Coordinates of C-alpha atoms in Angstrom, one line a residue:
M1 CA -6.8 -34.8 7.8
G2 CA -9.0 -33.9 5.4
Y3 CA -11.4 -31.5 3.9
R4 CA -14.7 -33.4 3.9
R5 CA -17.2 -30.0 3.9
V6 CA -16.2 -27.6 0.5
L7 CA -17.1 -24.4 0.1
V8 CA -17.2 -22.9 -3.4
L9 CA -17.0 -19.3 -4.3
I10 CA -17.7 -19.0 -8.6
K11 CA -16.5 -15.5 -9.6
Q12 CA -18.8 -13.2 -11.5
T13 CA -17.4 -12.6 -15.0
A14 CA -17.0 -9.2 -16.7
F15 CA -19.5 -10.7 -19.7
E16 CA -22.1 -11.3 -17.3
A17 CA -22.2 -7.7 -15.1
Y18 CA -22.2 -5.6 -19.1
T19 CA -25.3 -8.6 -20.4
A20 CA -27.0 -8.0 -17.6
Q21 CA -27.0 -3.7 -17.5
Q22 CA -28.1 -4.1 -20.8
R23 CA -31.5 -6.7 -19.6
I24 CA -31.3 -4.0 -17.2
A25 CA -31.4 -0.8 -19.7
A26 CA -34.0 -2.8 -22.1
A27 CA -36.4 -3.0 -20.1
A28 CA -35.8 0.3 -19.5
G29 CA -36.6 1.1 -23.3
H30 CA -33.7 1.8 -23.5
T31 CA -30.4 0.1 -26.1
L32 CA -27.5 -0.3 -24.2
S33 CA -24.8 -1.3 -26.3
Y34 CA -20.7 -2.2 -25.7
E35 CA -17.8 -2.3 -28.2
A36 CA -18.1 -5.1 -30.5
V37 CA -14.7 -6.3 -30.4
R38 CA -14.3 -5.6 -27.0
M39 CA -17.8 -8.0 -26.1
N40 CA -16.3 -10.5 -27.8
R41 CA -13.2 -11.6 -26.2
L42 CA -15.2 -10.9 -23.0
R43 CA -17.9 -13.8 -24.2
E44 CA -15.0 -16.1 -25.0
R45 CA -13.1 -15.6 -21.6
H46 CA -16.6 -15.8 -19.6
D47 CA -17.0 -19.4 -22.0
T48 CA -13.9 -20.6 -20.8
H49 CA -14.2 -19.9 -16.9
M50 CA -18.0 -21.3 -17.2
M51 CA -16.4 -24.4 -18.7
Q52 CA -13.1 -25.4 -15.8
V53 CA -15.9 -24.2 -13.4
D54 CA -18.2 -26.7 -15.1
R55 CA -15.1 -29.3 -15.2
I56 CA -13.9 -28.4 -11.2
T57 CA -17.5 -29.1 -9.9
E58 CA -18.2 -32.3 -11.5
W59 CA -14.7 -33.9 -10.8
L60 CA -15.8 -32.4 -6.7
T61 CA -19.5 -34.3 -7.3
A62 CA -18.0 -36.9 -8.7
R63 CA -15.0 -37.3 -5.8
G64 CA -17.6 -37.7 -3.3
V65 CA -17.2 -34.1 -2.2
D66 CA -19.7 -32.4 0.3
M67 CA -19.9 -29.5 -2.0
T68 CA -22.2 -26.2 -1.8
S69 CA -22.2 -23.8 -4.8
V70 CA -22.6 -20.1 -4.5
M71 CA -21.6 -17.0 -6.6
R72 CA -18.6 -15.0 -4.7
D73 CA -21.3 -12.0 -4.6
D74 CA -23.5 -13.9 -2.7
A75 CA -21.2 -15.1 -0.2
T76 CA -21.4 -14.2 3.9
Q77 CA -19.4 -15.1 6.6
D78 CA -22.6 -18.4 7.2
H79 CA -21.2 -19.9 4.4
V80 CA -17.9 -20.2 5.8
R81 CA -18.7 -21.2 8.8
E82 CA -20.2 -24.2 7.5
A83 CA -17.5 -25.5 5.8
D84 CA -13.9 -27.2 6.6
L85 CA -12.1 -25.7 2.7
V86 CA -13.1 -22.3 0.7
L87 CA -12.6 -23.1 -2.5
A88 CA -12.5 -19.9 -4.4
L89 CA -13.1 -20.4 -8.7
G90 CA -11.9 -17.3 -10.7
G91 CA -8.6 -15.6 -9.8
D92 CA -7.1 -13.3 -7.2
G93 CA -10.4 -11.0 -6.9
T94 CA -12.7 -13.9 -6.0
T95 CA -9.4 -14.7 -3.9
L96 CA -9.4 -11.8 -2.2
I97 CA -13.4 -11.7 -1.4
A98 CA -13.4 -15.1 0.4
S99 CA -10.3 -14.5 2.4
H100 CA -12.8 -11.9 3.5
L101 CA -15.3 -13.4 4.5
I102 CA -13.1 -15.4 7.2
R103 CA -11.9 -13.1 9.8
D104 CA -11.0 -15.8 12.4
R105 CA -8.1 -17.7 13.1
A106 CA -10.3 -21.1 13.6
G107 CA -11.7 -20.0 10.2
P108 CA -11.7 -23.0 7.4
P109 CA -8.2 -22.2 5.2
L110 CA -8.2 -21.4 1.6
L111 CA -7.9 -22.0 -2.0
G112 CA -7.9 -20.3 -4.9
V113 CA -7.7 -21.4 -8.2
N114 CA -7.5 -19.3 -11.3
T115 CA -10.0 -20.5 -13.8
D116 CA -8.3 -18.1 -16.7
R117 CA -5.1 -17.6 -16.3
A118 CA -2.8 -15.6 -18.4
S119 CA 0.0 -17.9 -19.9
I120 CA 3.3 -16.9 -19.8
N121 CA 3.2 -15.0 -23.9
D122 CA 0.2 -13.0 -22.6
L123 CA 2.1 -11.4 -20.0
A124 CA 5.1 -11.1 -22.4
T125 CA 2.8 -9.6 -25.3
L126 CA -0.5 -8.3 -24.2
Y127 CA 1.6 -4.9 -23.0
R128 CA 1.2 -3.9 -26.8
S129 CA -1.1 -4.8 -29.4
S130 CA -2.9 -3.3 -32.3
E131 CA -5.6 -3.6 -30.9
P132 CA -6.9 -0.4 -28.7
V133 CA -8.3 -3.4 -26.5
D134 CA -6.5 -4.1 -23.0
M135 CA -7.3 -7.9 -23.0
R136 CA -4.6 -8.7 -20.3
R137 CA -6.1 -11.0 -17.4
S138 CA -5.6 -12.4 -13.7
T139 CA -1.7 -14.0 -12.9
G140 CA -3.9 -15.7 -10.1
H141 CA -0.5 -14.5 -7.6
L142 CA -2.6 -15.6 -5.0
C143 CA -3.7 -18.8 -6.2
A144 CA -2.5 -22.4 -5.9
T145 CA -3.7 -23.8 -8.9
T146 CA -4.8 -23.1 -12.4
A147 CA -7.8 -25.3 -14.1
S148 CA -5.5 -25.3 -17.1
G149 CA -2.8 -26.5 -15.3
D150 CA -2.3 -28.9 -12.5
M151 CA -5.8 -28.8 -10.6
T152 CA -6.4 -31.8 -10.1
K153 CA -3.1 -33.2 -8.3
V154 CA -3.8 -29.8 -6.1
L155 CA -6.8 -30.5 -5.3
N156 CA -6.2 -34.1 -4.5
E157 CA -3.1 -34.0 -2.2
V158 CA -5.3 -30.5 -0.3
L159 CA -8.4 -33.2 0.5
N160 CA -6.4 -35.8 2.1
G161 CA -4.6 -33.4 4.3
D162 CA -0.9 -33.9 2.2
V163 CA -0.2 -30.2 2.3
A164 CA -0.3 -27.4 4.8
P165 CA -1.8 -24.4 4.1
T166 CA 0.7 -21.4 4.2
E167 CA 0.3 -18.9 7.9
L168 CA 0.1 -15.4 6.6
A169 CA -0.6 -11.7 8.0
R170 CA -3.3 -9.9 7.5
I171 CA -4.3 -6.2 8.1
R172 CA -6.1 -5.3 10.9
C173 CA -8.3 -1.8 9.9
V174 CA -10.4 0.0 12.8
V175 CA -12.3 3.1 11.5
A176 CA -13.3 5.3 14.2
G177 CA -14.2 2.2 16.6
E178 CA -15.3 0.3 13.6
E179 CA -13.2 -2.8 13.2
L180 CA -12.9 -3.6 9.5
A181 CA -12.5 -6.8 7.1
P182 CA -9.2 -8.3 7.4
A183 CA -7.3 -7.4 4.2
L184 CA -4.8 -10.1 2.5
N185 CA -2.9 -7.3 0.6
D186 CA -3.5 -3.9 1.3
V187 CA -5.5 -1.1 2.2
L188 CA -5.6 1.9 1.1
I189 CA -7.1 5.2 2.4
A190 CA -7.4 8.2 0.3
H191 CA -9.8 10.8 -0.7
P192 CA -12.3 10.1 -3.2
S193 CA -11.5 12.2 -6.0
P194 CA -8.4 11.1 -7.1
G195 CA -7.5 15.0 -7.8
A196 CA -7.9 15.9 -4.3
V197 CA -5.5 16.4 -1.7
S198 CA -6.0 13.7 1.4
R199 CA -5.1 15.5 4.3
Y200 CA -3.8 12.6 7.6
S201 CA -2.1 12.8 11.0
V202 CA 0.1 10.2 12.0
H203 CA 1.0 9.3 14.9
V204 CA 4.9 8.9 15.5
G205 CA 5.7 9.2 19.5
G206 CA 4.6 6.5 22.6
A207 CA 2.0 5.3 22.5
V208 CA -1.4 5.7 21.5
P209 CA -4.6 5.8 24.5
K210 CA -7.8 4.5 23.7
Y211 CA -10.0 6.4 21.5
T212 CA -13.1 6.4 24.3
D213 CA -15.2 9.2 24.8
E214 CA -12.7 10.1 28.0
Y215 CA -10.0 10.5 25.7
A216 CA -12.2 12.3 23.2
A217 CA -12.6 14.9 26.0
A218 CA -9.1 14.6 27.5
E219 CA -8.2 15.5 24.1
G220 CA -10.6 18.8 23.7
R221 CA -8.6 20.4 27.2
L222 CA -5.4 19.3 25.6
N223 CA -5.6 21.5 22.6
A224 CA -7.6 23.8 24.5
Q225 CA -4.7 24.0 26.9
L226 CA -2.4 24.3 23.8
A227 CA -4.5 27.9 22.7
M228 CA -2.9 29.2 25.9
P229 CA -0.2 31.9 26.2
K230 CA 2.9 29.3 27.1
S231 CA 3.3 31.4 30.4
D232 CA -0.6 29.9 32.1
L233 CA 0.1 26.4 30.0
E234 CA 3.6 26.3 32.3
K235 CA 1.4 27.0 35.1
L236 CA -1.3 24.7 35.2
Q237 CA 1.5 22.2 33.8
N238 CA 3.4 22.8 37.6
D239 CA 0.4 22.7 39.4
P240 CA 0.8 19.2 41.0
T241 CA -3.7 19.1 41.3
R242 CA -4.2 19.1 37.8
T243 CA -3.1 16.4 36.9
D244 CA -5.2 16.3 33.8
V245 CA -3.1 18.6 32.3
K246 CA -0.4 16.3 32.0
K247 CA -2.5 12.7 31.2
L248 CA -2.2 13.0 27.2
G249 CA 1.7 14.5 26.5
P250 CA 2.8 16.5 24.0
P251 CA 0.9 16.0 20.6
L252 CA 3.3 14.2 19.0
W253 CA 1.8 13.8 15.0
F254 CA 3.4 13.8 11.7
H255 CA 1.1 16.1 9.2
V256 CA 0.7 14.6 5.5
R257 CA -0.8 15.7 2.7
S258 CA -0.4 12.8 0.0
S259 CA -2.5 11.1 -2.1
G260 CA -3.5 8.6 0.1
L261 CA -1.8 6.5 2.9
R262 CA -1.0 2.7 1.8
A263 CA 0.0 -0.4 3.7
C264 CA 0.4 -3.2 2.4
T265 CA 1.3 -7.0 3.8
A266 CA 4.2 -9.4 3.2
S267 CA 1.7 -11.0 0.3
G268 CA 0.8 -7.6 -1.1
S269 CA 4.3 -6.3 -0.9
T270 CA 4.5 -7.5 -4.5
A271 CA 1.6 -5.8 -6.2
A272 CA 1.2 -2.2 -6.2
M273 CA 4.2 -1.5 -3.3
R274 CA 6.2 -2.7 -5.7
S275 CA 5.0 -1.0 -8.5
A276 CA 5.0 3.2 -6.2
G277 CA 8.9 1.9 -5.5
G278 CA 8.1 -0.4 -2.0
E279 CA 10.2 -3.1 -1.3
P280 CA 9.5 -6.6 -1.6
M281 CA 8.7 -9.2 1.8
H282 CA 9.2 -12.4 2.9
Y283 CA 5.7 -14.5 2.8
L284 CA 6.7 -15.2 6.0
S285 CA 7.1 -11.7 7.4
R286 CA 4.5 -9.9 9.8
R287 CA 5.3 -6.5 9.6
M288 CA 3.2 -4.0 8.4
Q289 CA 4.7 -2.0 5.1
F290 CA 3.5 1.8 4.3
M291 CA 3.7 4.4 2.2
D292 CA 2.9 7.6 1.7
R293 CA 1.3 8.7 -1.8
E294 CA 3.0 11.4 -3.5
P295 CA 3.5 12.8 -0.4
I296 CA 4.3 17.0 -0.2
Y297 CA 6.9 18.2 1.5
H298 CA 8.4 21.9 2.1
D299 CA 10.2 22.3 -1.3
H300 CA 9.5 18.8 -2.2
A301 CA 12.5 17.5 0.2
P302 CA 11.3 15.0 2.7
P303 CA 14.1 13.9 5.2
P304 CA 15.2 10.3 4.0
S305 CA 12.9 7.7 5.2
D306 CA 9.9 9.8 6.1
G307 CA 6.6 8.9 4.3
H308 CA 7.6 4.6 3.7
G309 CA 9.1 2.6 6.3
F310 CA 7.9 -0.7 8.3
Y311 CA 6.0 -1.3 11.6
E312 CA 7.0 -4.1 13.2
D313 CA 4.5 -6.6 14.1
G314 CA 2.6 -5.9 17.2
K315 CA 2.9 -2.3 16.7
E316 CA -0.2 0.0 15.7
M317 CA 0.2 2.8 13.3
C318 CA -2.8 5.6 14.5
L319 CA -4.2 8.5 11.9
R320 CA -6.8 10.9 12.3
W321 CA -7.9 12.2 9.2
N322 CA -8.3 15.5 8.2
S323 CA -9.8 15.4 5.1
R324 CA -13.7 16.9 5.0
V325 CA -14.6 13.0 3.3
G326 CA -12.1 9.7 2.7
T327 CA -12.5 5.7 1.7
V328 CA -11.1 3.2 3.1
Y329 CA -10.0 0.1 0.1
L330 CA -9.1 -3.5 1.5
D331 CA -7.9 -5.4 -1.2
G332 CA -8.7 -3.5 -3.9
A333 CA -12.1 -1.4 -4.8
H334 CA -14.7 -4.1 -4.3
V335 CA -14.4 -3.7 0.0
T336 CA -14.8 0.3 0.5
H337 CA -15.6 1.8 4.0
A338 CA -16.1 6.0 4.5
V339 CA -13.9 8.0 6.8
K340 CA -15.2 11.8 7.6
M341 CA -13.1 14.6 9.3
G342 CA -11.9 13.9 13.1
D343 CA -12.1 10.0 12.4
R344 CA -9.3 8.1 13.9
V345 CA -7.4 5.0 12.0
T346 CA -5.1 2.5 13.6
L347 CA -3.3 -0.7 11.2
S348 CA -1.2 -3.1 12.6
T349 CA -1.1 -6.8 11.4
N350 CA -2.8 -7.9 14.3
A351 CA -5.4 -9.5 12.7
P352 CA -6.4 -13.1 12.6
P353 CA -4.2 -14.8 10.2
L354 CA -5.3 -16.1 7.0
R355 CA -4.2 -20.5 6.2
L356 CA -3.8 -19.9 2.1
F357 CA -2.7 -22.6 0.0
T358 CA 0.6 -21.2 -1.9
S359 CA 1.9 -22.2 -4.9
A360 CA 6.0 -22.8 -5.1
W361 CA 6.1 -19.9 -7.8
F362 CA 4.5 -17.6 -5.1
R363 CA 6.8 -18.7 -2.3
R364 CA 10.0 -18.3 -4.7
N365 CA 8.1 -14.9 -5.8
H366 CA 8.5 -12.9 -2.3
A367 CA 11.3 -15.3 -0.9
D368 CA 14.0 -15.1 -3.5
R369 CA 13.9 -11.1 -3.7
W370 CA 15.6 -11.6 0.4
P371 CA 19.1 -14.4 -0.8
T372 CA 19.9 -12.7 2.9
L373 CA 17.2 -14.0 4.6
R374 CA 17.5 -17.4 6.1
K375 CA 15.6 -20.3 6.1
P376 CA 12.3 -19.4 8.3
D377 CA 11.8 -22.5 10.6
S378 CA 8.6 -23.2 9.8
A379 CA 8.7 -23.0 6.2
G380 CA 9.2 -26.0 4.6
E381 CA 11.6 -27.8 2.1
D382 CA 9.9 -27.0 -0.7
D383 CA 9.2 -23.5 -0.2
W384 CA 13.3 -22.6 -1.5
I385 CA 13.4 -25.0 -4.2
I386 CA 13.2 -23.1 -7.7
E387 CA 12.0 -25.5 -10.0

């Protein structure tokens, strides 16, 4: 089946953002200047991106595609609902932002095109240079193709319905009863100051009841009971008429002080989680990996596996935020949500999966690291071919 209505989300470049700030400053009678070397490089990157955007949109128009173009920061869920396919032009950041607008399983699939991908030589050499300006660019990990590569071939295959998207797990994050946008890569919960300690308690025993007003009241009764002398509490527990005393059971919480908590999906396991010492995961996995960042343990010697592990598909991680303030970061810093002391946060891979067109490189990168795994039944033949 082909796709008739295509929504094109276009990245706003850093050059545009900087020049917009300069115009605002000039309107206020101020002069705002940036380093000439960096601005010249950003201008080059901007020109390359816009040239590729024009090339792609002209190609879609010539092919007769019913196309709507929107800058990524202006796109809404209403735009997405009208589309059969979402095309993100930019890089991984633009692809992630587009994914947040696709909230349900019935939503359109997503195809990312990297308009200015770093070459293999760039990746190998730009870590060190003669200039103090970091000019590294997106690798396009989540993009199915590059504008300078086999873009027209991939677009033709997708529009003709010759290839199918890959179904990827996403993280469902609920803060104090409010469900946030699903995260494709990872979720970070931390104090907004990188120098501050993040305090939270993770529920580690049994099922967690839904956090309702009734539950909150019962929890308050339990806390009052735990403050009683042991003898008085035992009398209440042995009283058959006081069923409320045993309603919640014992408090089984693992208390953590760290630099924050990160949870990731399979597709995000080769990003920040991998850099922090986590494990790469097969791209079809629906497990959720978590890690406490720089945890503070007694004598700095945590028990084996504490602070890092996995939640199976369908299982929820529940925590209580114990710092005065905190921030939930969804797939980086673009989408954030405030969290305050006492808020309950649940994390799981119960979010609707995302149908993303992926590259063979993406599938190899998440499969070759697990050579002992058998080929999943739902994987295509090309998923295991090393080109």
